[in-house]
Amino acid sequence: MAPVLIDGKKISAQIKEEVKEEVLLLQQRGVAPCLAVIQVGDDPASSIYVRNKRKACEYTGIRFVDYLLPEDTDQRTLLARIQSLNEDASVHGILVQLPLPEGIDEKTVARAILPSKDVDGFHPANAGALFLGEKGFISCTPAGILQLLNRSGIEIEGKECVVLGRSNNVGKPMAALLLQENGTVTITHSRTRNLREVTRRADILVVAVGKPRLVDDTYMKEGAVVIDVGIHRNEDNKLCGDVDFEKVAPKCSAITPVPGGVGPMTVAMLMKNCVKAAEEAAGCR
Ligand code: GUN
């Protein structure tokens, strides 16, 4: 049977509609939700991501302010900019676009953002809260994947969930979220022995390895749900994921395409986090 294509474009559009309504309600209470984005240097991929965030803000009614700092900006200058945004009560969410130029430490930057404005969920206080099952901001890509599963009617409870990749921003928070949803969770990575034996146990396989089309049908069992976090350009300049879609899709029960799967969800969840930050700042939560 043909697999269900999990439509990230459609589900992200629904979420942005919900955000739009929440923004209107906040505006009626005199609160104008606002996201500040800082980009250091003009890496073309980062510029595209920032443009997408701006467009989503414009669509949902969230005020968007951006700061494009030169490539040779030093860490002190960046931290000072973050500090002034921390102190600016009209700004609810702060995001520093990654990657940062050499010489700027991502961990120091993540710690500089007030946890209550950390809409990326990268501050240790938010990352830790997720692992403890406490309130906080959840990293947008894993939060988006959870929405894709929930809104596609895919149950997590009791399922074998295997996450391929252990990054701080995707793999680890994804595993924590699946665990919170009562999945039986395994994290695999480049040093995992007999990797296929593990991934073939998965009812739900989340692939976030950052390697184009690494995962083919030998990594999965028949009927698994496969979520592809990767986005790359192949030899023909076409977009592809970490999963070899042509080989994997025929054996799945459901799969996210690239593009149009996980990608659009990240920005949608960022919008959700901005509204949440504004609601909390205004005492509506
Ligand atoms: N660069 C690529 N994805 C992201 C993201 O989700 N957040 C930030 N801050 N930078 C990114």
Short mmCIF file of N, CA, C and O in Angstrom, two decimals, residues 127-233:
data_model
loop_
_atom_site.label_atom_id
_atom_site.label_comp_id
_atom_site.label_asym_id
_atom_site.label_seq_id
_atom_site.Cartn_x
_atom_site.Cartn_y
_atom_site.Cartn_z
N ALA A 127 16.37 23.51 27.97
CA ALA A 127 16.71 22.13 27.59
C ALA A 127 16.53 21.21 28.80
O ALA A 127 15.98 20.11 28.68
N GLY A 128 16.95 21.68 29.98
CA GLY A 128 16.83 20.90 31.20
C GLY A 128 15.38 20.71 31.61
O GLY A 128 14.98 19.61 32.01
N ALA A 129 14.59 21.77 31.47
CA ALA A 129 13.17 21.68 31.84
C ALA A 129 12.48 20.59 31.03
O ALA A 129 11.65 19.84 31.55
N LEU A 130 12.84 20.48 29.76
CA LEU A 130 12.23 19.45 28.91
C LEU A 130 12.54 18.06 29.47
O LEU A 130 11.66 17.19 29.56
N PHE A 131 13.79 17.86 29.88
CA PHE A 131 14.16 16.53 30.40
C PHE A 131 13.50 16.24 31.74
O PHE A 131 13.28 15.09 32.10
N LEU A 132 13.17 17.30 32.50
CA LEU A 132 12.52 17.09 33.79
C LEU A 132 11.00 17.10 33.68
O LEU A 132 10.30 16.95 34.68
N GLY A 133 10.50 17.31 32.47
CA GLY A 133 9.04 17.36 32.28
C GLY A 133 8.44 18.63 32.86
O GLY A 133 7.27 18.64 33.24
N GLU A 134 9.25 19.70 32.91
CA GLU A 134 8.74 20.97 33.44
C GLU A 134 8.44 21.93 32.29
O GLU A 134 8.85 21.69 31.16
N LYS A 135 7.76 23.02 32.64
CA LYS A 135 7.40 24.02 31.63
C LYS A 135 8.63 24.71 31.07
O LYS A 135 9.58 24.97 31.80
N GLY A 136 8.59 25.03 29.80
CA GLY A 136 9.71 25.76 29.20
C GLY A 136 9.55 25.77 27.70
O GLY A 136 8.58 25.21 27.18
N PHE A 137 10.48 26.42 27.01
CA PHE A 137 10.42 26.44 25.55
C PHE A 137 11.11 25.20 25.00
O PHE A 137 12.20 24.85 25.43
N ILE A 138 10.45 24.58 24.03
CA ILE A 138 10.98 23.36 23.42
C ILE A 138 11.51 23.70 22.03
O ILE A 138 10.86 24.42 21.26
N SER A 139 12.67 23.19 21.76
CA SER A 139 13.34 23.38 20.46
C SER A 139 12.32 23.13 19.32
O SER A 139 11.56 22.16 19.34
N CYS A 140 12.31 24.04 18.35
CA CYS A 140 11.20 24.11 17.39
C CYS A 140 11.09 22.89 16.46
O CYS A 140 9.98 22.45 16.14
N THR A 141 12.23 22.33 16.03
CA THR A 141 12.15 21.20 15.09
C THR A 141 11.55 19.96 15.77
O THR A 141 10.57 19.40 15.26
N PRO A 142 12.06 19.52 16.92
CA PRO A 142 11.40 18.38 17.57
C PRO A 142 9.96 18.67 17.98
O PRO A 142 9.09 17.80 17.84
N ALA A 143 9.69 19.89 18.43
CA ALA A 143 8.30 20.23 18.78
C ALA A 143 7.41 20.13 17.54
O ALA A 143 6.27 19.66 17.62
N GLY A 144 7.94 20.52 16.40
CA GLY A 144 7.19 20.44 15.14
C GLY A 144 6.94 18.99 14.74
O GLY A 144 5.86 18.65 14.25
N ILE A 145 7.93 18.14 14.97
CA ILE A 145 7.76 16.72 14.63
C ILE A 145 6.67 16.10 15.50
O ILE A 145 5.84 15.31 15.02
N LEU A 146 6.66 16.47 16.77
CA LEU A 146 5.59 15.96 17.65
C LEU A 146 4.22 16.38 17.13
O LEU A 146 3.27 15.58 17.12
N GLN A 147 4.12 17.61 16.67
CA GLN A 147 2.85 18.08 16.10
C GLN A 147 2.48 17.27 14.84
O GLN A 147 1.31 16.93 14.64
N LEU A 148 3.47 17.00 14.00
CA LEU A 148 3.21 16.22 12.79
C LEU A 148 2.63 14.85 13.16
O LEU A 148 1.67 14.38 12.54
N LEU A 149 3.23 14.22 14.17
CA LEU A 149 2.77 12.89 14.57
C LEU A 149 1.37 12.99 15.17
O LEU A 149 0.45 12.25 14.78
N ASN A 150 1.20 13.93 16.13
CA ASN A 150 -0.10 14.08 16.79
C ASN A 150 -1.21 14.37 15.80
O ASN A 150 -2.28 13.76 15.84
N ARG A 151 -0.95 15.32 14.92
CA ARG A 151 -2.01 15.77 14.02
C ARG A 151 -2.21 14.81 12.84
O ARG A 151 -3.13 14.99 12.05
N SER A 152 -1.34 13.81 12.72
CA SER A 152 -1.56 12.78 11.70
C SER A 152 -2.15 11.52 12.33
O SER A 152 -2.25 10.48 11.67
N GLY A 153 -2.47 11.61 13.61
CA GLY A 153 -3.10 10.47 14.30
C GLY A 153 -2.14 9.32 14.56
O GLY A 153 -2.58 8.17 14.67
N ILE A 154 -0.85 9.61 14.63
CA ILE A 154 0.12 8.54 14.89
C ILE A 154 0.39 8.47 16.39
O ILE A 154 0.88 9.42 16.99
N GLU A 155 0.05 7.35 16.98
CA GLU A 155 0.23 7.14 18.43
C GLU A 155 1.69 6.91 18.76
O GLU A 155 2.39 6.23 18.01
N ILE A 156 2.14 7.45 19.87
CA ILE A 156 3.53 7.28 20.29
C ILE A 156 3.62 6.32 21.48
O ILE A 156 4.55 5.54 21.60
N GLU A 157 2.61 6.39 22.33
CA GLU A 157 2.62 5.61 23.58
C GLU A 157 2.93 4.12 23.32
O GLU A 157 2.26 3.49 22.50
N GLY A 158 3.93 3.64 24.02
CA GLY A 158 4.27 2.21 23.95
C GLY A 158 5.03 1.81 22.70
O GLY A 158 5.45 0.65 22.57
N LYS A 159 5.24 2.75 21.77
CA LYS A 159 5.90 2.40 20.50
C LYS A 159 7.42 2.43 20.65
O LYS A 159 7.97 3.17 21.47
N GLU A 160 8.08 1.65 19.82
CA GLU A 160 9.54 1.70 19.71
C GLU A 160 9.90 2.93 18.87
O GLU A 160 9.57 2.98 17.67
N CYS A 161 10.53 3.90 19.51
CA CYS A 161 10.91 5.13 18.79
C CYS A 161 12.43 5.16 18.72
O CYS A 161 13.09 5.10 19.75
N VAL A 162 12.97 5.25 17.53
CA VAL A 162 14.43 5.33 17.39
C VAL A 162 14.78 6.66 16.74
O VAL A 162 14.23 7.01 15.70
N VAL A 163 15.67 7.39 17.41
CA VAL A 163 16.14 8.67 16.90
C VAL A 163 17.56 8.45 16.38
O VAL A 163 18.41 7.95 17.11
N LEU A 164 17.77 8.79 15.11
CA LEU A 164 19.11 8.65 14.53
C LEU A 164 19.75 10.03 14.53
O LEU A 164 19.32 10.91 13.79
N GLY A 165 20.73 10.24 15.41
CA GLY A 165 21.37 11.55 15.55
C GLY A 165 21.17 12.06 16.96
O GLY A 165 20.10 11.89 17.54
N ARG A 166 22.22 12.68 17.52
CA ARG A 166 22.15 13.09 18.94
C ARG A 166 22.53 14.55 19.13
O ARG A 166 23.19 14.91 20.10
N SER A 167 22.16 15.41 18.17
CA SER A 167 22.50 16.83 18.32
C SER A 167 21.71 17.44 19.49
O SER A 167 20.64 16.95 19.86
N ASN A 168 22.27 18.52 20.04
CA ASN A 168 21.59 19.19 21.15
C ASN A 168 20.28 19.84 20.70
O ASN A 168 19.36 20.00 21.50
N ASN A 169 20.21 20.24 19.44
CA ASN A 169 19.03 21.00 19.00
C ASN A 169 17.92 20.13 18.42
O ASN A 169 16.78 20.57 18.36
N VAL A 170 18.27 18.92 17.99
CA VAL A 170 17.24 18.05 17.41
C VAL A 170 17.20 16.67 18.09
O VAL A 170 16.22 16.32 18.74
N GLY A 171 18.26 15.89 17.95
CA GLY A 171 18.22 14.49 18.41
C GLY A 171 17.88 14.34 19.89
O GLY A 171 16.95 13.61 20.25
N LYS A 172 18.61 15.06 20.74
CA LYS A 172 18.38 14.90 22.19
C LYS A 172 16.99 15.40 22.60
O LYS A 172 16.27 14.67 23.29
N PRO A 173 16.59 16.62 22.23
CA PRO A 173 15.23 17.03 22.63
C PRO A 173 14.13 16.17 21.99
O PRO A 173 13.09 15.95 22.60
N MET A 174 14.39 15.65 20.80
CA MET A 174 13.39 14.77 20.17
C MET A 174 13.19 13.53 21.02
O MET A 174 12.05 13.10 21.27
N ALA A 175 14.29 12.95 21.48
CA ALA A 175 14.20 11.75 22.32
C ALA A 175 13.44 12.06 23.61
O ALA A 175 12.59 11.28 24.05
N ALA A 176 13.74 13.22 24.20
CA ALA A 176 13.06 13.60 25.46
C ALA A 176 11.56 13.75 25.23
O ALA A 176 10.75 13.33 26.07
N LEU A 177 11.19 14.33 24.11
CA LEU A 177 9.76 14.55 23.82
C LEU A 177 9.04 13.22 23.60
O LEU A 177 7.91 13.03 24.08
N LEU A 178 9.68 12.33 22.85
CA LEU A 178 9.06 11.03 22.58
C LEU A 178 8.91 10.24 23.87
O LEU A 178 7.91 9.53 24.08
N LEU A 179 9.90 10.39 24.76
CA LEU A 179 9.82 9.73 26.06
C LEU A 179 8.66 10.30 26.88
O LEU A 179 7.90 9.56 27.52
N GLN A 180 8.52 11.63 26.82
CA GLN A 180 7.42 12.28 27.54
C GLN A 180 6.06 11.78 27.04
O GLN A 180 5.09 11.71 27.80
N GLU A 181 6.03 11.41 25.78
CA GLU A 181 4.78 10.88 25.19
C GLU A 181 4.66 9.37 25.40
O GLU A 181 3.86 8.71 24.74
N ASN A 182 5.49 8.83 26.27
CA ASN A 182 5.46 7.41 26.64
C ASN A 182 5.90 6.45 25.54
O ASN A 182 5.47 5.30 25.50
N GLY A 183 6.76 6.95 24.64
CA GLY A 183 7.42 6.05 23.70
C GLY A 183 8.55 5.31 24.40
O GLY A 183 9.02 5.73 25.46
N THR A 184 8.98 4.19 23.81
CA THR A 184 10.19 3.49 24.26
C THR A 184 11.30 3.97 23.35
O THR A 184 11.30 3.67 22.17
N VAL A 185 12.21 4.76 23.92
CA VAL A 185 13.07 5.57 23.06
C VAL A 185 14.52 5.08 23.06
O VAL A 185 15.08 4.80 24.12
N THR A 186 15.09 5.00 21.87
CA THR A 186 16.52 4.70 21.71
C THR A 186 17.15 5.81 20.87
O THR A 186 16.58 6.20 19.85
N ILE A 187 18.29 6.31 21.32
CA ILE A 187 19.05 7.27 20.51
C ILE A 187 20.23 6.53 19.89
O ILE A 187 20.98 5.87 20.60
N THR A 188 20.36 6.65 18.58
CA THR A 188 21.51 6.04 17.91
C THR A 188 22.36 7.15 17.29
O THR A 188 21.88 8.27 17.10
N HIS A 189 23.61 6.81 16.96
CA HIS A 189 24.53 7.83 16.45
C HIS A 189 25.66 7.15 15.69
O HIS A 189 25.65 5.92 15.51
N SER A 190 26.66 7.94 15.32
CA SER A 190 27.72 7.41 14.44
C SER A 190 28.53 6.28 15.09
O SER A 190 29.15 5.49 14.39
N ARG A 191 28.52 6.19 16.40
CA ARG A 191 29.29 5.13 17.06
C ARG A 191 28.42 3.93 17.43
O ARG A 191 28.90 2.99 18.08
N THR A 192 27.16 3.96 17.09
CA THR A 192 26.28 2.84 17.44
C THR A 192 26.71 1.59 16.68
O THR A 192 26.91 1.64 15.47
N ARG A 193 26.87 0.49 17.42
CA ARG A 193 27.21 -0.79 16.77
C ARG A 193 25.94 -1.41 16.21
O ARG A 193 24.87 -1.29 16.80
N ASN A 194 26.08 -2.10 15.12
CA ASN A 194 24.96 -2.79 14.49
C ASN A 194 23.75 -1.86 14.35
O ASN A 194 22.64 -2.18 14.78
N LEU A 195 24.03 -0.70 13.78
CA LEU A 195 23.02 0.37 13.69
C LEU A 195 21.70 -0.13 13.09
O LEU A 195 20.63 0.14 13.63
N ARG A 196 21.80 -0.86 12.00
CA ARG A 196 20.56 -1.28 11.33
C ARG A 196 19.71 -2.19 12.21
O ARG A 196 18.49 -2.16 12.15
N GLU A 197 20.39 -3.00 13.03
CA GLU A 197 19.62 -3.87 13.94
C GLU A 197 18.75 -3.02 14.86
O GLU A 197 17.64 -3.41 15.22
N VAL A 198 19.28 -1.89 15.27
CA VAL A 198 18.53 -1.02 16.19
C VAL A 198 17.44 -0.26 15.42
O VAL A 198 16.28 -0.25 15.84
N THR A 199 17.81 0.34 14.30
CA THR A 199 16.82 1.16 13.59
C THR A 199 15.68 0.29 13.05
O THR A 199 14.57 0.76 12.90
N ARG A 200 15.99 -0.99 12.78
CA ARG A 200 14.94 -1.89 12.27
C ARG A 200 13.92 -2.29 13.32
O ARG A 200 12.92 -2.92 13.01
N ARG A 201 14.20 -1.93 14.56
CA ARG A 201 13.19 -2.18 15.61
C ARG A 201 12.14 -1.09 15.64
O ARG A 201 11.08 -1.24 16.25
N ALA A 202 12.43 0.05 14.99
CA ALA A 202 11.61 1.25 15.19
C ALA A 202 10.21 1.13 14.57
O ALA A 202 10.07 0.74 13.41
N ASP A 203 9.22 1.48 15.39
CA ASP A 203 7.89 1.77 14.84
C ASP A 203 7.88 3.18 14.28
O ASP A 203 7.22 3.48 13.30
N ILE A 204 8.61 4.07 15.01
CA ILE A 204 8.76 5.46 14.56
C ILE A 204 10.25 5.74 14.49
O ILE A 204 10.96 5.62 15.49
N LEU A 205 10.73 6.08 13.29
CA LEU A 205 12.16 6.34 13.08
C LEU A 205 12.33 7.81 12.70
O LEU A 205 11.78 8.26 11.70
N VAL A 206 13.07 8.54 13.56
CA VAL A 206 13.33 9.96 13.27
C VAL A 206 14.79 10.08 12.85
O VAL A 206 15.69 9.71 13.61
N VAL A 207 15.01 10.56 11.64
CA VAL A 207 16.36 10.60 11.09
C VAL A 207 16.87 12.03 11.05
O VAL A 207 16.33 12.88 10.34
N ALA A 208 17.91 12.30 11.83
CA ALA A 208 18.49 13.65 11.89
C ALA A 208 20.01 13.51 11.95
O ALA A 208 20.64 13.80 12.96
N VAL A 209 20.57 13.03 10.86
CA VAL A 209 22.01 12.76 10.82
C VAL A 209 22.78 13.78 10.00
O VAL A 209 24.00 13.88 10.09
N GLY A 210 22.07 14.52 9.16
CA GLY A 210 22.75 15.54 8.35
C GLY A 210 23.57 14.95 7.20
O GLY A 210 24.53 15.57 6.75
N LYS A 211 23.19 13.76 6.72
CA LYS A 211 23.91 13.15 5.58
C LYS A 211 22.89 12.80 4.49
O LYS A 211 21.96 12.02 4.73
N PRO A 212 23.09 13.35 3.30
CA PRO A 212 22.09 13.15 2.25
C PRO A 212 21.80 11.68 1.95
O PRO A 212 22.74 10.91 1.72
N ARG A 213 20.54 11.30 1.99
CA ARG A 213 20.05 9.97 1.61
C ARG A 213 20.82 8.82 2.24
O ARG A 213 21.02 7.77 1.63
N LEU A 214 21.27 9.01 3.48
CA LEU A 214 22.02 7.94 4.17
C LEU A 214 21.13 6.72 4.44
O LEU A 214 21.56 5.58 4.34
N VAL A 215 19.88 6.99 4.80
CA VAL A 215 19.01 5.92 5.29
C VAL A 215 18.18 5.35 4.14
O VAL A 215 17.34 6.04 3.57
N ASP A 216 18.45 4.06 3.83
CA ASP A 216 17.64 3.40 2.81
C ASP A 216 16.75 2.36 3.49
O ASP A 216 16.66 2.31 4.72
N ASP A 217 16.11 1.51 2.69
CA ASP A 217 15.13 0.58 3.26
C ASP A 217 15.77 -0.50 4.13
O ASP A 217 15.06 -1.18 4.88
N THR A 218 17.10 -0.65 4.08
CA THR A 218 17.73 -1.66 4.95
C THR A 218 17.76 -1.21 6.41
O THR A 218 18.11 -1.98 7.29
N TYR A 219 17.43 0.06 6.67
CA TYR A 219 17.44 0.60 8.04
C TYR A 219 16.08 0.47 8.73
O TYR A 219 15.94 0.92 9.86
N MET A 220 15.10 -0.02 8.03
CA MET A 220 13.75 0.07 8.60
C MET A 220 12.99 -1.24 8.51
O MET A 220 13.32 -2.11 7.71
N LYS A 221 11.98 -1.34 9.36
CA LYS A 221 11.09 -2.49 9.20
C LYS A 221 9.87 -2.07 8.40
O LYS A 221 9.51 -0.88 8.38
N GLU A 222 9.26 -3.03 7.79
CA GLU A 222 8.05 -2.80 6.99
C GLU A 222 6.98 -2.13 7.87
O GLU A 222 6.74 -2.56 9.00
N GLY A 223 6.40 -1.07 7.37
CA GLY A 223 5.28 -0.45 8.08
C GLY A 223 5.68 0.63 9.08
O GLY A 223 4.81 1.20 9.75
N ALA A 224 6.98 0.94 9.18
CA ALA A 224 7.41 1.99 10.13
C ALA A 224 6.95 3.37 9.66
O ALA A 224 6.63 3.57 8.48
N VAL A 225 6.91 4.29 10.63
CA VAL A 225 6.70 5.72 10.31
C VAL A 225 8.09 6.35 10.25
O VAL A 225 8.88 6.18 11.18
N VAL A 226 8.40 7.05 9.17
CA VAL A 226 9.75 7.61 9.01
C VAL A 226 9.67 9.14 8.90
O VAL A 226 8.94 9.68 8.06
N ILE A 227 10.40 9.79 9.80
CA ILE A 227 10.45 11.26 9.82
C ILE A 227 11.86 11.69 9.42
O ILE A 227 12.84 11.29 10.04
N ASP A 228 11.92 12.52 8.40
CA ASP A 228 13.21 12.92 7.80
C ASP A 228 13.49 14.39 8.12
O ASP A 228 12.81 15.29 7.62
N VAL A 229 14.50 14.63 8.94
CA VAL A 229 14.80 16.00 9.37
C VAL A 229 15.79 16.69 8.42
O VAL A 229 15.90 17.90 8.40
N GLY A 230 16.48 15.91 7.62
CA GLY A 230 17.55 16.48 6.78
C GLY A 230 17.04 17.33 5.64
O GLY A 230 15.91 17.16 5.17
N ILE A 231 17.88 18.25 5.20
CA ILE A 231 17.60 18.96 3.95
C ILE A 231 18.94 19.29 3.27
O ILE A 231 19.81 19.90 3.86
N HIS A 232 19.07 18.79 2.07
CA HIS A 232 20.32 18.94 1.31
C HIS A 232 19.98 19.17 -0.16
O HIS A 232 18.84 18.97 -0.57
N ARG A 233 21.00 19.55 -0.92
CA ARG A 233 20.84 19.59 -2.38
C ARG A 233 21.62 18.42 -2.97
O ARG A 233 22.77 18.21 -2.63
#
